[in-house]
């Protein structure tokens, strides 16, 4: 469901990492996808931010990580909810660890917000009913 004329889209950490890390195999594709997202309400969880910034910091340094954190704060809705991590852990168990706990936070946020699309290069989201992966 969208707010106003916006459609909410969930953004996976791999898209943010690929956008910043030029050596990432998905870098060029990520830049095209980010253009598509300009007019959409982008949603992310804190777990996805942690995944993104850990890798960006490793590859590009802490200062770049801080810039990306500020970009996310300014341009994304960071989803939080009561009992969020416990619900994500139930998804984690459901998928027997084949999805990371961070990925399971994405599933919970998407269910809570009625989001059907995730921008991601990770095909493990393809096994989740009700989620369409855009790449």
PDB file of C-alpha atoms in Angstrom:
ATOM      1  CA  UNK A   1       0.000   0.000   0.000  1.00  0.00           C
ATOM      2  CA  UNK A   2       1.290   3.405  -0.807  1.00  0.00           C
ATOM      3  CA  UNK A   3       1.155   6.649   1.106  1.00  0.00           C
ATOM      4  CA  UNK A   4      -0.122   9.471  -1.067  1.00  0.00           C
ATOM      5  CA  UNK A   5       1.210   8.881  -4.558  1.00  0.00           C
ATOM      6  CA  UNK A   6       4.086   6.762  -3.267  1.00  0.00           C
ATOM      7  CA  UNK A   7       4.421   3.011  -3.329  1.00  0.00           C
ATOM      8  CA  UNK A   8       6.355   1.464  -0.470  1.00  0.00           C
ATOM      9  CA  UNK A   9       9.279  -0.698  -1.554  1.00  0.00           C
ATOM     10  CA  UNK A  10      11.578  -2.656   0.731  1.00  0.00           C
ATOM     11  CA  UNK A  11      15.284  -2.311  -0.024  1.00  0.00           C
ATOM     12  CA  UNK A  12      17.679  -5.145   0.780  1.00  0.00           C
ATOM     13  CA  UNK A  13      21.163  -4.445   2.103  1.00  0.00           C
ATOM     14  CA  UNK A  14      22.758  -5.968  -1.003  1.00  0.00           C
ATOM     15  CA  UNK A  15      21.340  -3.144  -3.140  1.00  0.00           C
ATOM     16  CA  UNK A  16      22.830  -0.478  -0.885  1.00  0.00           C
ATOM     17  CA  UNK A  17      26.176  -2.279  -0.740  1.00  0.00           C
ATOM     18  CA  UNK A  18      26.287  -2.690  -4.526  1.00  0.00           C
ATOM     19  CA  UNK A  19      25.397   0.964  -5.012  1.00  0.00           C
ATOM     20  CA  UNK A  20      28.425   2.074  -2.972  1.00  0.00           C
ATOM     21  CA  UNK A  21      31.028  -0.607  -3.686  1.00  0.00           C
ATOM     22  CA  UNK A  22      32.143  -0.215  -7.295  1.00  0.00           C
ATOM     23  CA  UNK A  23      33.766  -3.678  -7.374  1.00  0.00           C
ATOM     24  CA  UNK A  24      30.469  -5.363  -6.478  1.00  0.00           C
ATOM     25  CA  UNK A  25      29.181  -7.521  -9.360  1.00  0.00           C
ATOM     26  CA  UNK A  26      25.801  -5.767  -9.106  1.00  0.00           C
ATOM     27  CA  UNK A  27      27.128  -2.179  -8.977  1.00  0.00           C
ATOM     28  CA  UNK A  28      25.904  -1.007 -12.391  1.00  0.00           C
ATOM     29  CA  UNK A  29      22.521  -2.718 -11.991  1.00  0.00           C
ATOM     30  CA  UNK A  30      22.121  -1.180  -8.532  1.00  0.00           C
ATOM     31  CA  UNK A  31      22.582   2.316  -9.922  1.00  0.00           C
ATOM     32  CA  UNK A  32      19.757   1.703 -12.405  1.00  0.00           C
ATOM     33  CA  UNK A  33      17.482   0.332  -9.677  1.00  0.00           C
ATOM     34  CA  UNK A  34      18.206   3.262  -7.379  1.00  0.00           C
ATOM     35  CA  UNK A  35      16.999   5.608 -10.120  1.00  0.00           C
ATOM     36  CA  UNK A  36      13.705   3.665 -10.202  1.00  0.00           C
ATOM     37  CA  UNK A  37      13.361   4.125  -6.453  1.00  0.00           C
ATOM     38  CA  UNK A  38      13.663   7.910  -6.414  1.00  0.00           C
ATOM     39  CA  UNK A  39       9.905   8.513  -6.335  1.00  0.00           C
ATOM     40  CA  UNK A  40       9.039   5.589  -4.063  1.00  0.00           C
ATOM     41  CA  UNK A  41       8.874   5.360  -0.300  1.00  0.00           C
ATOM     42  CA  UNK A  42      11.859   3.183   0.547  1.00  0.00           C
ATOM     43  CA  UNK A  43      11.670   0.996   3.664  1.00  0.00           C
ATOM     44  CA  UNK A  44      14.516  -0.726   5.481  1.00  0.00           C
ATOM     45  CA  UNK A  45      15.084  -2.306   8.891  1.00  0.00           C
ATOM     46  CA  UNK A  46      17.884  -1.589  11.328  1.00  0.00           C
ATOM     47  CA  UNK A  47      19.233  -5.092  10.714  1.00  0.00           C
ATOM     48  CA  UNK A  48      19.555  -4.306   6.997  1.00  0.00           C
ATOM     49  CA  UNK A  49      21.325  -1.051   7.836  1.00  0.00           C
ATOM     50  CA  UNK A  50      23.783  -2.969  10.013  1.00  0.00           C
ATOM     51  CA  UNK A  51      24.482  -5.461   7.221  1.00  0.00           C
ATOM     52  CA  UNK A  52      24.966  -2.643   4.719  1.00  0.00           C
ATOM     53  CA  UNK A  53      27.239  -0.509   6.848  1.00  0.00           C
ATOM     54  CA  UNK A  54      29.364  -3.429   8.045  1.00  0.00           C
ATOM     55  CA  UNK A  55      30.253  -4.306   4.457  1.00  0.00           C
ATOM     56  CA  UNK A  56      30.553  -0.702   3.278  1.00  0.00           C
ATOM     57  CA  UNK A  57      32.826   0.087   6.220  1.00  0.00           C
ATOM     58  CA  UNK A  58      34.974  -2.932   5.425  1.00  0.00           C
ATOM     59  CA  UNK A  59      35.268  -1.991   1.743  1.00  0.00           C
ATOM     60  CA  UNK A  60      35.185   1.808   1.798  1.00  0.00           C
ATOM     61  CA  UNK A  61      35.913   2.890   5.384  1.00  0.00           C
ATOM     62  CA  UNK A  62      33.976   4.384   8.247  1.00  0.00           C
ATOM     63  CA  UNK A  63      33.578   7.879   6.776  1.00  0.00           C
ATOM     64  CA  UNK A  64      31.802   6.499   3.711  1.00  0.00           C
ATOM     65  CA  UNK A  65      29.709   4.322   6.018  1.00  0.00           C
ATOM     66  CA  UNK A  66      28.652   7.424   7.971  1.00  0.00           C
ATOM     67  CA  UNK A  67      27.668   9.219   4.750  1.00  0.00           C
ATOM     68  CA  UNK A  68      25.543   6.246   3.684  1.00  0.00           C
ATOM     69  CA  UNK A  69      23.953   6.060   7.139  1.00  0.00           C
ATOM     70  CA  UNK A  70      22.955   9.725   6.843  1.00  0.00           C
ATOM     71  CA  UNK A  71      21.625   9.089   3.320  1.00  0.00           C
ATOM     72  CA  UNK A  72      19.481   6.231   4.643  1.00  0.00           C
ATOM     73  CA  UNK A  73      18.201   8.320   7.566  1.00  0.00           C
ATOM     74  CA  UNK A  74      17.260  11.126   5.171  1.00  0.00           C
ATOM     75  CA  UNK A  75      15.682   9.010   2.430  1.00  0.00           C
ATOM     76  CA  UNK A  76      14.338   5.781   3.948  1.00  0.00           C
ATOM     77  CA  UNK A  77      11.674   4.825   6.412  1.00  0.00           C
ATOM     78  CA  UNK A  78      13.466   2.749   9.056  1.00  0.00           C
ATOM     79  CA  UNK A  79      10.878   0.241  10.220  1.00  0.00           C
ATOM     80  CA  UNK A  80      10.630  -0.671  13.897  1.00  0.00           C
ATOM     81  CA  UNK A  81       7.827  -2.439  15.744  1.00  0.00           C
ATOM     82  CA  UNK A  82       7.126  -3.995  19.140  1.00  0.00           C
ATOM     83  CA  UNK A  83       8.383  -7.561  19.509  1.00  0.00           C
ATOM     84  CA  UNK A  84       9.998  -7.209  16.075  1.00  0.00           C
ATOM     85  CA  UNK A  85      13.079  -9.327  16.667  1.00  0.00           C
ATOM     86  CA  UNK A  86      11.098 -12.151  18.290  1.00  0.00           C
ATOM     87  CA  UNK A  87       8.785 -12.291  15.265  1.00  0.00           C
ATOM     88  CA  UNK A  88      11.785 -12.256  12.921  1.00  0.00           C
ATOM     89  CA  UNK A  89      13.285 -15.134  14.897  1.00  0.00           C
ATOM     90  CA  UNK A  90      10.119 -17.168  14.230  1.00  0.00           C
ATOM     91  CA  UNK A  91      10.647 -16.610  10.496  1.00  0.00           C
ATOM     92  CA  UNK A  92      14.303 -17.535  10.914  1.00  0.00           C
ATOM     93  CA  UNK A  93      13.270 -20.846  12.453  1.00  0.00           C
ATOM     94  CA  UNK A  94      10.573 -21.355   9.813  1.00  0.00           C
ATOM     95  CA  UNK A  95      13.203 -21.119   7.069  1.00  0.00           C
ATOM     96  CA  UNK A  96      15.634 -23.214   9.152  1.00  0.00           C
ATOM     97  CA  UNK A  97      18.403 -20.628   8.883  1.00  0.00           C
ATOM     98  CA  UNK A  98      18.377 -20.519   5.081  1.00  0.00           C
ATOM     99  CA  UNK A  99      17.434 -16.849   5.361  1.00  0.00           C
ATOM    100  CA  UNK A 100      19.535 -14.625   7.595  1.00  0.00           C
ATOM    101  CA  UNK A 101      17.931 -13.045  10.638  1.00  0.00           C
ATOM    102  CA  UNK A 102      18.298  -9.677   8.909  1.00  0.00           C
ATOM    103  CA  UNK A 103      16.407 -11.060   5.902  1.00  0.00           C
ATOM    104  CA  UNK A 104      13.701 -12.268   8.257  1.00  0.00           C
ATOM    105  CA  UNK A 105      13.332  -8.725   9.615  1.00  0.00           C
ATOM    106  CA  UNK A 106      12.600  -7.705   6.038  1.00  0.00           C
ATOM    107  CA  UNK A 107       9.856 -10.330   5.784  1.00  0.00           C
ATOM    108  CA  UNK A 108       8.221  -9.133   9.007  1.00  0.00           C
ATOM    109  CA  UNK A 109       8.415  -5.459   8.008  1.00  0.00           C
ATOM    110  CA  UNK A 110       6.954  -6.229   4.589  1.00  0.00           C
ATOM    111  CA  UNK A 111       4.083  -8.211   6.101  1.00  0.00           C
ATOM    112  CA  UNK A 112       3.364  -5.491   8.665  1.00  0.00           C
ATOM    113  CA  UNK A 113       3.328  -2.743   6.031  1.00  0.00           C
ATOM    114  CA  UNK A 114       1.655  -4.692   3.222  1.00  0.00           C
ATOM    115  CA  UNK A 115       4.727  -4.392   0.977  1.00  0.00           C
ATOM    116  CA  UNK A 116       4.977  -6.952  -1.816  1.00  0.00           C
ATOM    117  CA  UNK A 117       8.190  -5.894  -3.576  1.00  0.00           C
ATOM    118  CA  UNK A 118      11.775  -6.080  -2.401  1.00  0.00           C
ATOM    119  CA  UNK A 119      14.648  -4.630  -4.376  1.00  0.00           C
ATOM    120  CA  UNK A 120      17.307  -7.302  -3.962  1.00  0.00           C
ATOM    121  CA  UNK A 121      19.866  -9.334  -5.866  1.00  0.00           C
ATOM    122  CA  UNK A 122      19.557 -12.227  -3.408  1.00  0.00           C
ATOM    123  CA  UNK A 123      17.401 -14.990  -4.861  1.00  0.00           C
ATOM    124  CA  UNK A 124      16.675 -16.520  -1.458  1.00  0.00           C
ATOM    125  CA  UNK A 125      13.724 -14.112  -1.201  1.00  0.00           C
ATOM    126  CA  UNK A 126      12.158 -15.987  -4.145  1.00  0.00           C
ATOM    127  CA  UNK A 127      11.122 -18.779  -1.775  1.00  0.00           C
ATOM    128  CA  UNK A 128       9.011 -16.431   0.371  1.00  0.00           C
ATOM    129  CA  UNK A 129       5.341 -16.454  -0.577  1.00  0.00           C
ATOM    130  CA  UNK A 130       3.862 -13.035  -1.249  1.00  0.00           C
ATOM    131  CA  UNK A 131       7.191 -11.348  -2.008  1.00  0.00           C
ATOM    132  CA  UNK A 132       8.238 -10.274  -5.495  1.00  0.00           C
ATOM    133  CA  UNK A 133      11.948  -9.652  -5.895  1.00  0.00           C
ATOM    134  CA  UNK A 134      12.897  -6.833  -8.253  1.00  0.00           C
ATOM    135  CA  UNK A 135      16.437  -6.890  -9.606  1.00  0.00           C
TER     136      UNK A 135
END
